[in-house]
CSV table of C-alpha atoms and ligand atoms in Angstrom, one decimal:
chain,number,residue,atom,x,y,z
W,1,MET,CA,22.1,-21.7,-2.6
W,2,PRO,CA,18.7,-19.8,-2.8
W,3,PRO,CA,18.9,-16.1,-2.2
W,4,PRO,CA,18.2,-15.3,1.6
W,5,ALA,CA,14.5,-14.9,2.5
W,6,PHE,CA,12.4,-13.6,5.6
W,7,ASP,CA,9.0,-13.9,6.8
W,8,LEU,CA,6.6,-11.3,5.9
W,9,THR,CA,3.2,-10.6,7.3
W,10,VAL,CA,0.9,-8.0,5.8
W,11,LEU,CA,-2.0,-7.0,8.0
W,12,ALA,CA,-5.0,-4.6,7.3
W,13,PRO,CA,-7.0,-3.8,10.5
W,14,ASP,CA,-9.5,-6.7,10.1
W,15,HIS,CA,-7.7,-9.3,8.0
W,16,SER,CA,-4.3,-10.8,6.9
W,17,LEU,CA,-3.3,-10.2,3.2
W,18,LEU,CA,0.0,-12.1,3.1
W,19,GLU,CA,1.9,-14.5,5.3
W,20,GLY,CA,4.9,-16.2,3.8
W,21,ARG,CA,8.7,-16.1,3.0
W,22,VAL,CA,10.0,-13.4,0.6
W,23,ARG,CA,13.2,-12.1,-0.7
W,24,SER,CA,12.6,-8.5,-0.5
W,25,LEU,CA,10.0,-5.7,-0.5
W,26,VAL,CA,9.8,-2.1,-1.4
W,27,ALA,CA,7.4,-0.1,0.8
W,28,PRO,CA,6.0,3.4,0.6
W,29,GLY,CA,7.4,5.1,3.8
W,30,ALA,CA,6.0,8.3,5.0
W,31,ASP,CA,9.2,10.0,3.6
W,32,GLY,CA,9.5,8.1,0.4
W,33,TYR,CA,10.0,4.5,-0.8
W,34,PHE,CA,12.3,2.1,0.8
W,35,GLY,CA,13.6,-1.5,0.5
W,36,VAL,CA,14.0,-4.3,3.0
W,37,LEU,CA,16.2,-7.3,2.3
W,38,ALA,CA,16.9,-10.3,4.4
W,39,ARG,CA,19.2,-9.6,7.5
W,40,HIS,CA,18.0,-5.9,7.6
W,41,ALA,CA,18.7,-4.2,10.9
W,42,PRO,CA,15.7,-4.2,13.3
W,43,MET,CA,13.6,-1.1,12.8
W,44,VAL,CA,10.2,0.5,13.0
W,45,ALA,CA,9.1,2.7,10.0
W,46,GLN,CA,6.1,4.8,9.4
W,47,LEU,CA,4.3,4.3,6.2
W,48,GLY,CA,2.5,6.6,3.8
W,49,ALA,CA,0.2,5.7,0.9
W,50,GLY,CA,1.5,3.9,-2.0
W,51,ALA,CA,2.4,0.7,-3.7
W,52,LEU,CA,4.0,-2.2,-1.7
W,53,THR,CA,6.0,-4.5,-4.0
W,54,VAL,CA,6.9,-8.0,-2.7
W,55,THR,CA,9.4,-10.4,-4.3
W,56,GLY,CA,8.6,-13.9,-3.3
W,57,GLU,CA,11.1,-16.7,-2.9
W,58,ASP,CA,10.6,-17.7,-6.4
W,59,GLY,CA,11.3,-14.1,-7.8
W,60,ALA,CA,7.9,-13.4,-8.7
W,61,GLU,CA,6.5,-9.9,-7.7
W,62,GLU,CA,3.2,-9.2,-6.0
W,63,TYR,CA,1.8,-5.7,-5.4
W,64,PHE,CA,-0.3,-4.3,-2.9
W,65,ALA,CA,-2.0,-0.8,-2.3
W,66,ILE,CA,-1.4,0.4,1.3
W,67,SER,CA,-1.9,3.5,3.3
W,68,GLN,CA,-0.5,4.5,6.6
W,69,GLY,CA,0.5,2.2,9.5
W,70,PHE,CA,3.7,0.8,10.3
W,71,LEU,CA,6.5,-1.6,9.2
W,72,GLU,CA,8.7,-3.5,11.8
W,73,VAL,CA,11.8,-5.3,11.2
W,74,GLU,CA,12.7,-8.0,13.5
W,75,PRO,CA,15.4,-10.7,13.0
W,76,ASP,CA,14.2,-12.9,10.1
W,77,GLU,CA,10.6,-11.4,10.2
W,78,VAL,CA,8.9,-8.3,8.8
W,79,THR,CA,5.4,-7.2,9.9
W,80,ILE,CA,3.4,-4.7,8.1
W,81,LEU,CA,0.2,-3.3,9.7
W,82,ALA,CA,-1.5,-0.8,7.4
W,83,ASP,CA,-4.7,1.3,7.9
W,84,THR,CA,-5.9,0.0,4.6
W,85,ALA,CA,-4.4,-2.6,2.4
W,86,GLU,CA,-5.5,-4.4,-0.8
W,87,ALA,CA,-4.0,-6.9,-3.0
W,88,ALA,CA,-4.0,-5.9,-6.6
W,89,ALA,CA,-6.7,-8.3,-7.5
W,90,GLY,CA,-8.9,-7.0,-4.9
W,91,ILE,CA,-8.7,-3.5,-6.2
W,92,ASP,CA,-12.1,-2.0,-7.6
W,93,VAL,CA,-10.7,0.2,-10.2
W,94,GLU,CA,-13.9,2.2,-10.9
W,95,ARG,CA,-14.1,2.9,-7.2
W,96,ALA,CA,-10.8,4.2,-6.9
W,97,ARG,CA,-11.2,6.4,-10.0
W,98,ALA,CA,-14.4,7.9,-8.5
W,99,ALA,CA,-12.5,8.4,-5.2
W,100,GLU,CA,-9.8,10.2,-7.2
W,101,GLY,CA,-12.4,12.5,-9.0
W,102,ARG,CA,-14.1,13.3,-5.6
W,103,ALA,CA,-10.8,14.2,-4.0
W,104,ARG,CA,-9.6,16.3,-6.9
W,105,GLN,CA,-12.9,18.2,-7.1
W,106,ARG,CA,-12.8,18.9,-3.3
W,107,MET,CA,-9.3,20.2,-3.6
W,108,ARG,CA,-10.4,22.6,-6.4
W,109,SER,CA,-13.6,23.7,-4.6
W,110,ARG,CA,-11.9,26.4,-2.5
W,111,ASP,CA,-14.3,25.6,0.1
W,112,ARG,CA,-13.2,27.4,3.4
W,113,ASP,CA,-14.2,24.4,5.5
W,114,LEU,CA,-12.2,22.0,3.4
W,115,ASP,CA,-10.0,19.6,5.3
W,116,VAL,CA,-7.1,19.8,3.0
W,117,ALA,CA,-5.0,17.2,4.7
W,118,ARG,CA,-8.1,14.7,4.5
W,119,ALA,CA,-8.7,15.3,0.8
W,120,GLU,CA,-4.9,15.1,-0.1
W,121,ALA,CA,-4.8,11.6,2.0
W,122,ALA,CA,-7.9,10.4,0.0
W,123,LEU,CA,-6.4,11.5,-3.3
W,124,GLN,CA,-3.1,9.6,-2.3
W,125,ARG,CA,-4.9,6.4,-1.4
W,126,ALA,CA,-6.9,6.5,-4.8
W,127,LEU,CA,-3.8,7.1,-6.7
W,128,ALA,CA,-1.9,4.2,-5.0
W,129,ARG,CA,-4.8,1.9,-5.8
W,130,LEU,CA,-4.8,3.0,-9.4
W,131,GLN,CA,-1.0,2.6,-9.7
W,132,VAL,CA,-1.1,-0.8,-8.3
W,133,ALA,CA,-4.1,-1.9,-10.4
W,134,GLU,CA,-2.2,-0.6,-13.4
W,135,ARG,CA,0.9,-2.3,-12.6
W,136,SER,CA,-0.7,-5.7,-12.2
W,137,GLY,CA,-2.6,-5.1,-15.5
W,138,ALA,CA,-6.1,-4.8,-14.0
W,139,ALA,CA,-6.8,-1.1,-14.7
W,140,GLY,CA,-8.4,-1.9,-18.0
W,141,GLY,CA,-11.5,-3.6,-16.2
W,142,ARG,CA,-13.0,-3.8,-13.1
W,143,THR,CA,-11.8,-6.4,-10.3
W,144,THR,CA,-13.2,-6.9,-6.8
W,145,GLY,CA,-12.5,-9.4,-4.3
E,201,LIG,P1,-14.0,5.4,-0.9
E,201,LIG,O1,-14.3,6.8,-0.9
E,201,LIG,O2,-14.1,4.7,-2.3
E,201,LIG,O3,-14.6,4.6,0.2
E,201,LIG,P2,-11.6,5.8,0.6
E,201,LIG,O4,-10.1,5.9,0.2
E,201,LIG,O5,-12.2,6.7,1.4
E,201,LIG,O6,-12.4,5.2,-0.7
E,201,LIG,P3,-10.7,3.9,2.7
E,201,LIG,O7,-11.3,4.7,3.9
E,201,LIG,O8,-9.4,4.2,2.3
E,201,LIG,O9,-11.7,4.3,1.3
E,201,LIG,O10,-10.9,2.3,2.8
E,201,LIG,C1,-12.2,1.8,3.5
E,201,LIG,C2,-12.2,0.3,3.1
E,201,LIG,O11,-12.6,0.1,1.6
E,201,LIG,C3,-10.9,-0.4,3.2
E,201,LIG,O12,-11.3,-1.6,3.8
E,201,LIG,C4,-10.3,-0.5,2.0
E,201,LIG,O13,-9.3,-1.5,1.9
E,201,LIG,C5,-11.5,-0.6,1.1
E,201,LIG,N1,-11.3,0.1,-0.3
E,201,LIG,C6,-11.4,1.5,-0.5
E,201,LIG,N2,-11.1,1.7,-1.8
E,201,LIG,C7,-11.2,0.5,-2.5
E,201,LIG,C8,-11.0,0.1,-3.8
E,201,LIG,N3,-10.9,1.0,-4.8
E,201,LIG,N4,-11.0,-1.1,-4.0
E,201,LIG,C9,-10.9,-2.1,-3.1
E,201,LIG,N5,-11.1,-1.8,-1.8
E,201,LIG,C10,-11.1,-0.6,-1.4
C-alpha cells in the first residue's frame, strides 16, 4: 500500500505555487519548524520566514522559500497562504544576496530611526531564499522564473 497522502495547496497573495497530493511537509512556523503528515489533527499555525519542504507522493522533495502567513490543516487537506512564496527555481539568488547585504548594513547602521523588526524580517526573508536556493543547487548561478 502506498504511504498515506493529503492534498496540499501553496498560495502566494497573487498566484498558486503548488496544488497536489503529498506525503508530508516541514514548514517554518512562527515558533520554529514543524512537520505535517497525513491524518494530522485540524489546526491553524502562523508561519515565519524559512524553507518549506514538501515530500511528494513519489518521495521526491521540493523546496519553497516562504514568509509569514498561515497554514491550515483540514481533514485530508492542507492550505498554506504565505505573504511571499517562491519555488526554488524561481529564486533570484543575486537579488536575495543584495537584499541580505542591505538588511545587514541597515542593522549595523545604528540609525536611530531604524525599524529593527522590519530590517530583521527582510534579513530572514533573504536568508530563507538563499537557503532554499542552496538546497536545490541553484545558489551557484542566477535563476529566475
Ligand atoms: P527585495 O528587497 O529584493 O525586493 P524583499 O524581501 O523586500 O526583497 P518581498 O517584499 O519579500 O521582497 O517580496 C516582493 C516580491 O518579490 C514577492 O512577490 C516575492 O516573491 C518576490 N521576491 C523577492 N525577492 C525575490 C528573490 N530573491 N527571488 C525571486 N522572487 C523574489
